[in-house]
Short mmCIF file of C-alpha atoms and ligand atoms in Angstrom, two decimals:
data_model
loop_
_atom_site.label_atom_id
_atom_site.label_comp_id
_atom_site.label_asym_id
_atom_site.label_seq_id
_atom_site.Cartn_x
_atom_site.Cartn_y
_atom_site.Cartn_z
CA MET A 1 0.74 -18.10 31.82
CA ARG A 2 4.28 -16.77 31.70
CA ALA A 3 6.39 -17.49 28.65
CA LYS A 4 9.53 -16.41 26.84
CA VAL A 5 9.19 -14.87 23.37
CA LYS A 6 10.44 -16.94 20.43
CA ILE A 7 10.43 -15.01 17.16
CA LEU A 8 9.31 -17.24 14.32
CA ASP A 9 10.72 -16.37 10.93
CA MET A 10 7.37 -16.33 9.16
CA TYR A 11 4.61 -14.02 7.97
CA SER A 12 1.12 -15.44 8.41
CA GLY A 13 -0.77 -12.38 7.11
CA ARG A 14 -2.36 -11.96 10.57
CA TYR A 15 -1.33 -11.62 14.20
CA SER A 16 -0.56 -15.23 15.12
CA VAL A 17 0.58 -16.32 18.59
CA PHE A 18 2.00 -19.85 18.87
CA ILE A 19 1.80 -22.02 21.97
CA ASN A 20 2.96 -25.57 22.55
CA GLU A 21 0.22 -28.27 22.68
CA GLU A 22 0.93 -29.23 26.30
CA GLU A 23 0.87 -25.61 27.49
CA ALA A 24 -2.36 -24.94 25.60
CA LYS A 25 -4.02 -27.95 27.27
CA LYS A 26 -2.92 -26.77 30.71
CA ALA A 27 -4.07 -23.20 30.09
CA LYS A 28 -7.36 -24.39 28.46
CA LEU A 29 -6.57 -22.44 25.30
CA HIS A 30 -7.94 -23.50 21.92
CA PRO A 31 -6.95 -22.83 18.29
CA ASP A 32 -7.99 -19.36 17.07
CA ASP A 33 -8.75 -18.11 20.61
CA LEU A 34 -8.03 -14.42 21.00
CA VAL A 35 -5.11 -14.01 23.41
CA ARG A 36 -3.48 -10.99 25.02
CA ILE A 37 0.27 -10.61 25.42
CA GLU A 38 1.35 -8.35 28.27
CA SER A 39 4.95 -7.21 28.18
CA GLY A 40 4.72 -4.04 30.24
CA LYS A 41 4.12 -2.02 27.04
CA LYS A 42 0.88 -1.71 25.06
CA PRO A 43 -0.95 -5.10 25.18
CA ILE A 44 -0.80 -7.09 21.94
CA TYR A 45 -3.71 -9.22 20.76
CA GLY A 46 -3.46 -12.19 18.42
CA SER A 47 -5.10 -15.44 17.35
CA LEU A 48 -3.80 -18.60 18.93
CA VAL A 49 -2.05 -21.30 16.90
CA ILE A 50 -1.23 -24.55 18.71
CA SER A 51 2.07 -25.85 17.43
CA ASN A 52 5.13 -27.76 18.51
CA LEU A 53 7.25 -25.21 16.64
CA VAL A 54 7.57 -23.75 20.12
CA GLY A 55 8.57 -25.60 23.25
CA PRO A 56 7.07 -25.53 26.75
CA GLY A 57 7.44 -22.11 28.36
CA GLU A 58 7.74 -20.36 25.00
CA VAL A 59 5.38 -18.17 23.02
CA GLY A 60 5.97 -17.93 19.28
CA ILE A 61 5.43 -14.62 17.55
CA SER A 62 5.12 -14.29 13.78
CA ARG A 63 6.96 -11.40 12.14
CA ASP A 64 3.65 -9.69 11.31
CA ILE A 65 3.42 -8.59 14.95
CA LEU A 66 6.93 -7.16 14.98
CA GLN A 67 6.08 -4.70 12.21
CA LEU A 68 4.26 -2.51 14.75
CA HIS A 69 5.32 -3.84 18.17
CA SER A 70 8.69 -4.32 19.76
CA LEU A 71 9.27 -7.70 21.38
CA SER A 72 12.66 -9.31 21.63
CA GLU A 73 13.81 -12.93 21.59
CA GLY A 74 13.70 -14.38 25.11
CA GLU A 75 11.68 -11.49 26.58
CA ALA A 76 9.37 -12.63 29.40
CA VAL A 77 5.67 -11.97 28.77
CA GLU A 78 2.32 -12.95 30.23
CA ILE A 79 -0.27 -14.65 27.97
CA ALA A 80 -3.96 -14.69 28.84
CA PRO A 81 -7.21 -15.43 27.01
CA ALA A 82 -8.73 -12.12 25.93
CA GLY A 83 -12.43 -12.93 25.66
CA THR A 84 -14.81 -11.59 23.04
CA PRO A 85 -14.64 -7.81 22.70
CA GLU A 86 -17.79 -5.74 23.14
CA SER A 87 -17.50 -4.54 19.53
CA VAL A 88 -18.60 -7.99 18.29
CA ARG A 89 -22.04 -7.15 19.73
CA TYR A 90 -22.09 -3.95 17.64
CA ILE A 91 -21.15 -5.91 14.50
CA LYS A 92 -24.11 -8.19 15.20
CA LYS A 93 -26.31 -5.10 15.58
CA LYS A 94 -25.33 -4.06 12.05
CA MET A 95 -25.95 -7.62 10.84
CA HIS A 96 -29.52 -7.19 12.04
CA GLY A 97 -29.83 -3.92 10.14
CA GLU A 98 -29.70 -1.56 13.13
CA LYS A 99 -28.09 1.87 13.08
CA LEU A 100 -24.80 2.09 15.00
CA ARG A 101 -24.00 4.88 17.44
CA LYS A 102 -20.79 6.90 17.12
CA VAL A 103 -19.25 5.24 20.20
CA GLU A 104 -20.07 1.80 18.80
CA ILE A 105 -18.39 2.60 15.49
CA GLU A 106 -15.37 3.98 17.34
CA ALA A 107 -15.14 0.77 19.37
CA ILE A 108 -15.23 -1.40 16.23
CA VAL A 109 -12.50 0.65 14.54
CA ARG A 110 -10.30 0.70 17.65
CA ASP A 111 -10.65 -3.06 18.02
CA ILE A 112 -9.82 -3.61 14.34
CA VAL A 113 -6.65 -1.54 14.73
CA ASP A 114 -5.71 -3.22 18.04
CA ARG A 115 -6.29 -6.64 16.40
CA LYS A 116 -8.88 -7.56 19.00
CA LEU A 117 -11.18 -8.46 16.12
CA ARG A 118 -10.15 -11.56 14.20
CA ASP A 119 -10.46 -12.09 10.45
CA ILE A 120 -13.83 -13.83 10.77
CA GLU A 121 -15.29 -10.93 12.75
CA ILE A 122 -13.88 -8.32 10.38
CA SER A 123 -15.26 -10.23 7.39
CA SER A 124 -18.64 -10.35 9.14
CA PHE A 125 -18.50 -6.58 9.62
CA VAL A 126 -17.68 -6.10 5.91
CA THR A 127 -20.52 -8.45 4.94
CA ALA A 128 -22.97 -6.69 7.27
CA LEU A 129 -22.03 -3.35 5.65
CA GLU A 130 -22.41 -4.83 2.16
CA ILE A 131 -25.93 -6.02 3.02
CA ASN A 132 -27.26 -3.34 5.37
CA GLY A 133 -25.19 -0.24 4.53
CA LEU A 134 -24.52 2.86 6.62
CA ASP A 135 -26.22 6.24 6.73
CA MET A 136 -24.27 9.51 6.50
CA ASP A 137 -23.95 9.92 10.30
CA GLU A 138 -22.47 6.43 10.54
CA ILE A 139 -20.18 7.03 7.53
CA ALA A 140 -18.86 10.30 9.00
CA ALA A 141 -18.23 8.62 12.37
CA LEU A 142 -16.48 5.70 10.64
CA THR A 143 -14.33 8.05 8.53
CA ILE A 144 -13.18 10.13 11.49
CA ALA A 145 -12.56 7.05 13.65
CA MET A 146 -10.50 5.44 10.86
CA ALA A 147 -8.41 8.59 10.44
CA GLU A 148 -7.96 9.37 14.13
CA THR A 149 -6.80 5.87 15.10
CA GLY A 150 -3.75 6.52 12.91
CA ASP A 151 -1.24 9.26 12.16
CA MET A 152 -1.98 12.51 10.33
CA LEU A 153 0.28 14.22 7.82
CA ASP A 154 0.96 17.87 8.38
CA ILE A 155 2.52 19.58 5.37
CA ASP A 156 2.93 23.32 5.50
CA ARG A 157 1.76 23.99 1.93
CA LYS A 158 -1.44 25.29 0.41
CA PRO A 159 -3.51 24.19 -1.41
CA ILE A 160 -3.17 20.45 -0.89
CA MET A 161 -4.82 18.64 -3.79
CA ASP A 162 -5.84 14.99 -4.00
CA VAL A 163 -7.51 12.60 -6.38
CA HIS A 164 -8.98 9.18 -5.73
CA SER A 165 -10.90 6.69 -7.79
CA ILE A 166 -13.52 4.42 -6.31
CA GLY A 167 -11.93 1.85 -8.64
CA GLY A 168 -13.69 -1.16 -10.08
CA VAL A 169 -12.85 -0.60 -13.73
CA PRO A 170 -10.03 -2.83 -15.05
CA GLY A 171 -6.86 -1.14 -16.27
CA ASN A 172 -7.40 2.08 -14.30
CA LYS A 173 -3.83 3.33 -14.24
CA THR A 174 -5.16 6.88 -14.84
CA ASN A 175 -3.98 8.51 -11.62
CA ILE A 176 -0.38 7.60 -12.46
CA LEU A 177 -0.68 10.24 -15.20
CA VAL A 178 -2.87 12.66 -13.25
CA VAL A 179 -0.55 13.06 -10.23
CA PRO A 180 2.60 14.14 -12.15
CA ILE A 181 0.58 16.44 -14.43
CA VAL A 182 -0.91 18.23 -11.40
CA ALA A 183 2.43 18.39 -9.57
CA ALA A 184 4.20 19.67 -12.71
CA ALA A 185 1.76 22.61 -12.66
CA GLY A 186 3.15 23.54 -9.23
CA LEU A 187 0.38 22.10 -7.07
CA THR A 188 0.99 19.83 -4.08
CA ILE A 189 -0.55 16.37 -4.35
CA PRO A 190 0.41 13.73 -1.72
CA LYS A 191 -1.37 10.78 -3.30
CA THR A 192 -2.03 7.64 -1.29
CA SER A 193 -3.57 4.61 -2.93
CA SER A 194 -4.76 1.28 -1.73
CA ARG A 195 -3.78 -1.97 -3.30
CA ALA A 196 -6.31 -3.83 -5.46
CA ILE A 197 -9.67 -4.35 -3.80
CA THR A 198 -11.95 -5.74 -6.53
CA SER A 199 -9.59 -5.22 -9.47
CA ALA A 200 -6.45 -6.98 -10.71
CA ALA A 201 -4.19 -4.02 -9.92
CA GLY A 202 -4.65 -1.13 -7.51
CA THR A 203 -2.67 2.02 -8.19
CA ALA A 204 -0.24 1.12 -5.37
CA ASP A 205 0.39 -2.29 -7.01
CA VAL A 206 1.18 -0.60 -10.33
CA VAL A 207 3.41 2.18 -8.94
CA GLU A 208 5.34 -0.45 -7.00
CA VAL A 209 6.57 -1.81 -10.34
CA PHE A 210 8.64 1.41 -10.77
CA THR A 211 9.53 2.35 -7.26
CA ASN A 212 8.93 1.83 -3.52
CA VAL A 213 5.48 2.66 -2.19
CA SER A 214 5.95 1.93 1.54
CA PHE A 215 7.11 4.91 3.59
CA SER A 216 6.83 6.40 7.04
CA LEU A 217 4.98 9.66 7.44
CA GLU A 218 8.25 11.58 7.93
CA GLU A 219 9.61 10.16 4.67
CA ILE A 220 6.42 11.12 2.82
CA LYS A 221 6.70 14.63 4.20
CA ARG A 222 10.27 14.88 2.93
CA ILE A 223 9.33 13.54 -0.53
CA VAL A 224 6.31 15.84 -0.91
CA GLU A 225 8.21 18.89 0.33
CA LYS A 226 10.93 18.16 -2.24
CA VAL A 227 8.94 17.23 -5.37
CA GLY A 228 5.40 18.37 -4.57
CA ALA A 229 3.92 14.89 -4.90
CA CYS A 230 4.15 11.25 -3.91
CA MET A 231 2.44 8.05 -5.00
CA VAL A 232 2.43 5.74 -2.02
CA TRP A 233 0.52 2.85 -0.52
CA GLY A 234 -1.77 4.01 2.30
CA GLY A 235 -1.47 0.63 4.04
CA ALA A 236 2.25 1.02 4.67
CA LEU A 237 1.77 4.07 6.80
CA ASN A 238 0.05 4.12 10.10
CA LEU A 239 -2.48 6.21 8.22
CA ALA A 240 -6.09 5.15 8.69
CA PRO A 241 -4.69 1.73 9.72
CA ALA A 242 -8.12 0.07 9.90
CA ASP A 243 -8.43 0.63 6.16
CA ASP A 244 -5.83 -1.85 5.01
CA ILE A 245 -7.06 -4.44 7.50
CA THR A 246 -10.66 -4.27 6.24
CA ILE A 247 -9.45 -4.17 2.62
CA LYS A 248 -7.94 -7.66 3.11
CA SER A 249 -11.43 -9.03 3.81
CA GLU A 250 -12.96 -6.97 1.01
CA ARG A 251 -10.38 -8.31 -1.46
CA ALA A 252 -11.02 -11.92 -0.44
CA LEU A 253 -14.76 -11.41 -0.93
CA SER A 254 -14.30 -9.08 -3.94
CA VAL A 255 -16.76 -6.59 -2.45
CA ASP A 256 -16.44 -2.89 -1.62
CA PRO A 257 -19.48 -1.87 0.49
CA THR A 258 -20.43 1.73 -0.35
CA GLY A 259 -20.31 3.17 3.20
CA LEU A 260 -16.96 1.54 3.89
CA MET A 261 -15.64 2.72 0.52
CA LEU A 262 -16.58 6.32 1.34
CA ALA A 263 -14.89 6.04 4.75
CA SER A 264 -11.85 4.23 3.34
CA ILE A 265 -11.20 6.88 0.71
CA MET A 266 -12.08 9.96 2.74
CA SER A 267 -10.26 8.85 5.91
CA LYS A 268 -7.03 8.64 3.88
CA LYS A 269 -7.67 12.09 2.36
CA TYR A 270 -8.49 13.54 5.80
CA ALA A 271 -5.36 12.03 7.36
CA MET A 272 -3.19 13.41 4.54
CA GLY A 273 -4.58 16.91 5.18
CA SER A 274 -6.00 17.16 1.63
CA GLN A 275 -8.10 20.27 1.13
CA TYR A 276 -9.32 19.89 -2.46
CA VAL A 277 -10.31 16.37 -3.41
CA LEU A 278 -11.45 15.04 -6.76
CA ILE A 279 -13.27 11.70 -6.70
CA ASP A 280 -13.48 9.60 -9.86
CA ILE A 281 -16.58 7.41 -10.13
CA PRO A 282 -16.18 5.01 -13.06
CA THR A 283 -19.69 4.15 -14.20
CA GLY A 284 -20.86 1.36 -16.47
CA LYS A 285 -21.76 -2.28 -16.76
CA GLY A 286 -19.73 -4.61 -14.56
CA VAL A 287 -18.19 -1.93 -12.32
CA LYS A 288 -19.09 -0.74 -8.82
CA VAL A 289 -21.59 1.86 -10.06
CA GLU A 290 -23.62 0.83 -13.08
CA THR A 291 -25.86 3.84 -13.79
CA VAL A 292 -25.38 7.60 -13.91
CA GLU A 293 -28.21 8.04 -11.35
CA GLN A 294 -26.38 5.82 -8.86
CA ALA A 295 -23.16 7.71 -9.61
CA ARG A 296 -24.88 11.06 -8.94
CA SER A 297 -26.23 9.82 -5.63
CA LEU A 298 -22.79 8.55 -4.59
CA ALA A 299 -21.27 11.87 -5.73
CA ARG A 300 -23.64 13.73 -3.40
CA ASP A 301 -22.54 11.47 -0.53
CA PHE A 302 -18.85 12.21 -1.19
CA ILE A 303 -19.54 15.96 -1.34
CA GLU A 304 -21.63 15.84 1.87
CA LEU A 305 -18.97 13.78 3.66
CA GLY A 306 -16.30 16.23 2.49
CA LYS A 307 -18.32 19.11 3.98
CA ARG A 308 -18.48 17.33 7.33
CA LEU A 309 -14.70 16.86 7.22
CA GLY A 310 -13.99 20.44 6.11
CA GLN A 311 -12.83 19.40 2.62
CA TYR A 312 -13.86 20.77 -0.75
CA VAL A 313 -14.85 17.76 -2.86
CA GLU A 314 -15.72 17.55 -6.55
CA VAL A 315 -16.66 14.40 -8.39
CA ALA A 316 -16.06 13.25 -11.96
CA ILE A 317 -18.41 10.57 -13.24
CA THR A 318 -16.29 8.76 -15.83
CA TYR A 319 -16.97 6.12 -18.45
CA GLY A 320 -16.31 2.68 -17.03
CA GLY A 321 -18.15 0.48 -19.52
CA GLN A 322 -14.96 -1.25 -20.65
CA PRO A 323 -11.33 -1.41 -19.44
CA ILE A 324 -9.21 1.76 -19.50
CA GLY A 325 -6.45 1.47 -22.11
CA HIS A 326 -5.24 -1.89 -23.36
CA THR A 327 -3.62 -3.45 -20.30
CA VAL A 328 -4.79 -5.00 -17.02
CA GLY A 329 -2.38 -6.20 -14.31
CA PRO A 330 0.45 -4.40 -12.47
CA ALA A 331 3.44 -4.72 -14.83
CA LEU A 332 1.41 -4.42 -18.04
CA GLU A 333 -0.32 -1.31 -16.68
CA ALA A 334 2.99 0.15 -15.51
CA ARG A 335 4.34 -0.21 -19.07
CA GLU A 336 1.31 1.51 -20.57
CA ALA A 337 1.28 4.37 -18.04
CA LEU A 338 5.03 5.00 -18.42
CA SER A 339 4.84 4.97 -22.20
CA ALA A 340 1.95 7.50 -22.10
CA LEU A 341 3.97 9.79 -19.81
CA MET A 342 7.09 9.50 -21.98
CA THR A 343 5.41 10.08 -25.34
CA GLY A 344 2.30 12.05 -24.39
CA LYS A 345 0.40 9.49 -26.45
CA GLY A 346 -1.55 6.35 -25.71
CA PRO A 347 -5.01 4.81 -25.85
CA GLY A 348 -7.72 7.48 -26.06
CA SER A 349 -9.56 6.15 -22.99
CA LEU A 350 -6.44 6.55 -20.83
CA ILE A 351 -5.23 9.90 -22.18
CA GLU A 352 -8.65 11.58 -22.32
CA LYS A 353 -9.62 10.38 -18.85
CA ALA A 354 -6.29 11.46 -17.33
CA LEU A 355 -6.42 14.89 -19.00
CA GLY A 356 -10.06 15.36 -17.99
CA LEU A 357 -9.33 14.59 -14.32
CA ALA A 358 -6.07 16.54 -14.23
CA GLY A 359 -7.84 19.50 -15.89
CA ILE A 360 -10.49 19.60 -13.16
CA LEU A 361 -7.78 19.53 -10.48
CA LEU A 362 -5.84 22.35 -12.16
CA GLU A 363 -9.01 24.45 -12.11
CA MET A 364 -9.87 23.46 -8.52
CA GLY A 365 -6.32 24.39 -7.45
CA GLY A 366 -6.59 27.81 -9.15
CA VAL A 367 -3.72 27.39 -11.63
CA ALA A 368 -5.96 27.11 -14.73
CA PRO A 369 -8.86 29.43 -15.57
CA ALA A 370 -12.31 27.81 -15.63
CA GLY A 371 -12.73 25.68 -18.76
CA MET A 372 -8.98 25.73 -19.57
CA GLY A 373 -7.76 22.97 -17.25
CA LYS A 374 -7.82 20.13 -19.76
CA LYS A 375 -5.92 22.18 -22.35
CA MET A 376 -3.28 23.04 -19.76
CA ALA A 377 -3.08 19.38 -18.68
CA ARG A 378 -2.53 18.36 -22.32
CA GLU A 379 0.31 20.88 -22.72
CA ILE A 380 1.97 19.59 -19.56
CA LEU A 381 1.72 15.97 -20.72
CA GLU A 382 2.78 16.60 -24.33
CA SER A 383 5.68 18.89 -23.38
CA GLY A 384 7.25 16.09 -21.29
CA LYS A 385 6.93 18.09 -18.04
CA ALA A 386 4.68 15.41 -16.51
CA TYR A 387 7.24 12.74 -17.43
CA GLU A 388 10.01 14.82 -15.82
CA LYS A 389 7.90 15.09 -12.66
CA MET A 390 7.27 11.34 -12.74
CA ARG A 391 11.03 10.74 -12.93
CA GLU A 392 11.50 12.94 -9.85
CA ILE A 393 8.79 11.02 -7.95
CA ILE A 394 10.28 7.65 -8.93
CA GLU A 395 13.76 8.77 -7.88
CA GLU A 396 12.68 10.33 -4.56
CA GLN A 397 10.80 7.11 -3.76
CA GLY A 398 13.95 5.08 -4.39
CA GLY A 399 13.34 3.73 -7.91
CA ASN A 400 15.29 4.08 -11.15
CA PRO A 401 14.11 7.23 -12.98
CA ASP A 402 15.61 5.97 -16.26
CA ILE A 403 13.34 2.92 -16.35
CA LYS A 404 11.79 2.33 -19.79
CA PRO A 405 8.54 0.48 -20.56
CA GLU A 406 10.48 -2.35 -22.23
CA ASP A 407 12.58 -2.85 -19.05
CA ILE A 408 9.46 -3.90 -17.18
CA ALA A 409 9.15 -7.69 -17.15
CA VAL A 410 5.71 -9.13 -17.88
CA GLY A 411 4.63 -12.76 -17.40
CA ASP A 412 6.29 -14.89 -20.08
CA LYS A 413 3.70 -17.70 -19.96
CA THR A 414 1.16 -16.48 -22.48
CA TYR A 415 -1.93 -17.57 -24.35
CA THR A 416 -3.72 -15.53 -27.01
CA PHE A 417 -7.45 -15.78 -27.61
CA VAL A 418 -8.60 -15.10 -31.18
CA ALA A 419 -11.91 -14.03 -32.71
CA PRO A 420 -14.09 -17.11 -33.29
CA THR A 421 -16.00 -15.24 -36.01
CA SER A 422 -15.87 -11.98 -37.98
CA GLY A 423 -17.96 -9.06 -36.76
CA TYR A 424 -17.88 -6.09 -34.40
CA VAL A 425 -16.82 -5.98 -30.77
CA THR A 426 -20.11 -5.13 -29.06
CA GLY A 427 -18.99 -5.55 -25.45
CA ILE A 428 -16.08 -6.23 -23.15
CA ASP A 429 -17.06 -7.79 -19.85
CA ASN A 430 -15.21 -5.87 -17.11
CA ARG A 431 -15.77 -8.58 -14.50
CA ALA A 432 -14.56 -11.34 -16.82
CA ILE A 433 -11.39 -9.42 -17.74
CA THR A 434 -10.63 -8.78 -14.06
CA GLY A 435 -11.38 -12.42 -13.25
CA ILE A 436 -8.98 -13.65 -15.95
CA ALA A 437 -6.19 -11.35 -14.76
CA ARG A 438 -6.72 -12.41 -11.15
CA ALA A 439 -6.83 -16.10 -12.11
CA ALA A 440 -3.52 -15.52 -13.91
CA GLY A 441 -2.04 -14.33 -10.59
CA ALA A 442 -2.54 -10.55 -10.51
CA PRO A 443 -2.06 -8.46 -8.45
CA GLU A 444 0.36 -10.55 -6.34
CA ASP A 445 2.24 -11.80 -9.42
CA LYS A 446 3.16 -8.43 -10.90
CA GLY A 447 3.72 -9.80 -14.41
CA ALA A 448 0.29 -11.42 -14.63
CA GLY A 449 -2.56 -9.81 -16.51
CA VAL A 450 -4.37 -9.30 -19.76
CA GLU A 451 -3.32 -7.37 -22.86
CA LEU A 452 -6.28 -6.33 -24.99
CA TYR A 453 -5.96 -5.80 -28.75
CA VAL A 454 -9.52 -4.61 -29.40
CA LYS A 455 -12.01 -2.26 -27.82
CA VAL A 456 -15.78 -1.87 -28.19
CA GLY A 457 -16.89 -0.84 -31.69
CA GLU A 458 -13.87 -2.24 -33.53
CA LYS A 459 -14.27 -4.56 -36.51
CA VAL A 460 -12.53 -7.95 -36.32
CA LYS A 461 -11.97 -10.82 -38.72
CA GLU A 462 -12.21 -14.46 -37.71
CA GLY A 463 -8.84 -15.48 -36.25
CA ASP A 464 -7.73 -11.95 -35.30
CA PRO A 465 -6.08 -11.83 -31.85
CA LEU A 466 -8.45 -10.44 -29.19
CA PHE A 467 -6.35 -10.60 -26.03
CA THR A 468 -3.30 -12.26 -24.55
CA VAL A 469 -3.21 -13.64 -21.02
CA HIS A 470 0.18 -13.24 -19.26
CA ALA A 471 1.14 -15.36 -16.25
CA GLU A 472 4.30 -16.11 -14.32
CA SER A 473 3.57 -19.85 -14.03
CA GLU A 474 2.02 -22.48 -16.29
CA ALA A 475 -0.43 -23.47 -13.53
CA ARG A 476 -1.74 -19.91 -13.20
CA LEU A 477 -1.94 -19.57 -16.98
CA ASP A 478 -4.05 -22.74 -17.17
CA GLN A 479 -6.39 -21.43 -14.48
CA ALA A 480 -6.81 -18.17 -16.39
CA ILE A 481 -7.50 -20.01 -19.67
CA VAL A 482 -10.16 -22.16 -17.98
CA PHE A 483 -11.71 -19.03 -16.44
CA ALA A 484 -11.68 -17.22 -19.80
CA ARG A 485 -13.33 -20.16 -21.56
CA ARG A 486 -16.13 -20.22 -18.98
CA THR A 487 -16.94 -16.55 -19.59
CA GLU A 488 -17.42 -14.43 -22.71
CA PRO A 489 -14.91 -11.62 -22.06
CA ILE A 490 -15.22 -10.11 -25.54
CA LYS A 491 -18.53 -10.21 -27.36
CA ILE A 492 -18.43 -10.19 -31.15
CA GLU A 493 -21.56 -9.80 -33.19
CA GLY A 494 -22.43 -9.13 -36.81
CA MET A 495 -24.92 -6.46 -37.79
CA VAL A 496 -27.76 -9.00 -37.31
CA LEU A 497 -27.90 -9.32 -33.54
CA GLN A 498 -30.58 -11.98 -33.16
CA ARG A 499 -32.79 -14.15 -35.29
CA ILE A 500 -36.25 -14.89 -33.84
CA GLY A 501 -37.78 -17.99 -35.42
CA ASN A 502 -41.47 -18.29 -36.40
CA ILE A 503 -42.73 -20.87 -33.90
O1 RI2 B 601 -10.44 -1.15 -8.51
P1 RI2 B 601 -10.39 -1.62 -7.10
O2 RI2 B 601 -9.30 -2.63 -6.88
O3 RI2 B 601 -11.70 -2.10 -6.54
O4 RI2 B 601 -10.10 -0.29 -6.26
C1 RI2 B 601 -8.91 0.06 -5.70
C2 RI2 B 601 -8.19 1.13 -6.44
O5 RI2 B 601 -8.96 2.31 -6.58
C3 RI2 B 601 -8.28 3.41 -6.05
O6 RI2 B 601 -7.52 3.95 -7.08
P2 RI2 B 601 -6.57 5.27 -7.04
O7 RI2 B 601 -5.53 5.06 -6.00
O8 RI2 B 601 -7.43 6.43 -6.72
O9 RI2 B 601 -5.99 5.39 -8.42
C4 RI2 B 601 -7.51 2.77 -4.93
O10 RI2 B 601 -6.51 3.53 -4.35
C5 RI2 B 601 -7.02 1.50 -5.56
O11 RI2 B 601 -5.86 1.67 -6.28
O1 URA B 602 -9.15 3.44 -1.53
C1 URA B 602 -10.19 2.88 -1.83
C2 URA B 602 -10.66 2.82 -3.17
C3 URA B 602 -11.83 2.20 -3.43
N1 URA B 602 -12.52 1.63 -2.41
C4 URA B 602 -12.06 1.66 -1.14
O2 URA B 602 -12.68 1.10 -0.24
N2 URA B 602 -10.90 2.30 -0.88
#
């Protein structure tokens, strides 16, 4: 059918194409059908919404589509049902546990990027990967397809360093310290991050509290050539564009299938032209990797994948048994990271992890002798050079370099949980802490999150504050309180752990 474009002032979070009820009946189109819009340029695919927001002879376009395609009000286009793409058959193959061929993986990725696959099909792909996994041939094919369906950064500098965490541990604002330390040592580090996947705050969500994170590739190039570093959101660029689309399904399901995680991380590194990559694998109870053996096996996969992509990869297995630092949630984490950069001091878990990772990168990049990287990283942090570099990054990315931790607003609806008994903190449940922060509204509500007053091993007295939940609305705060009461986020025990009766 022929129709005139009507731009609808809305974002639906997907490619939505609106058609009037009468027109849909005539054209035998049904809600959520995949339709193709032909305008003489690249065809656009979207899911059908039947609505009287548009009149007969009109096709409504949500603003999501206009982010990557140019269509103008009143433009004449042709709408047709698109039919099920062949790649759905390949997704079903993976559902049944079969190995996918390179061409099949390429077809899935292309169809994700072209929006020929709808949310339900993408979620099915993510679920099939969570259950049946991918072998290294499939992972390498997926990584290259994800990178090559997008743009590639070409910076004329050497060496190009990069760091990426597989995430999962709450409060992991570590790379916000690592990047400026490494750049202050003169190395180039164009860092891209994703938004939260399973956590309450991805690095991109936290950095966005200080400054912009959405840039074009040309802008990134300019920023990196000027200050040697950036801290940007991968999803804003047309860089491995399938990544951010699959992450939406992963976030909704709170899963991060291993093969997809490897491809997600390494496709972004490949597209940024990174030559030396450090991967952080937080390991411990309640995170993505629970044992050191599993972490070693995943480390080998990252190193092998790096070899196939021509990248030198090292891996740090880090302690992830409890949250990093004392804050969880974008604004709270931004405060803690900024304060650590300004003063060179902060919670041991944050400072030691950041210095450890930065030290490895300084050695990998050849600016610190073997074994001396951490010491050099500490000097850079404590001398204020890392903070100066952070100010430059914030400014180049359009933020206020003079921002202070206390300028950052956190959710003013609060509730503090106290110790029900005296004893020792014997465990902090990572999943429960993330769940509370997410129930409070993080990462979308930047001020939402959890502030922890105790860490494992500390002694507490009955009534001592354990943690405060921050939210931006009373309703969200209530949800977080209910969630917290259903779980046991902080375990307190005396020296007698259990009493076994004589029965
Ligand atoms: O913890 P979850 O949300 O599962 O993982 C996502 C986070 O992990 C990575 O961290 P970084 O950018 O290397 O610091 C991602 O980029 C993202 O910020
Ligand atoms: O960028 C990231 C980080 C963790 N897991 C992913 O899938 N991507």
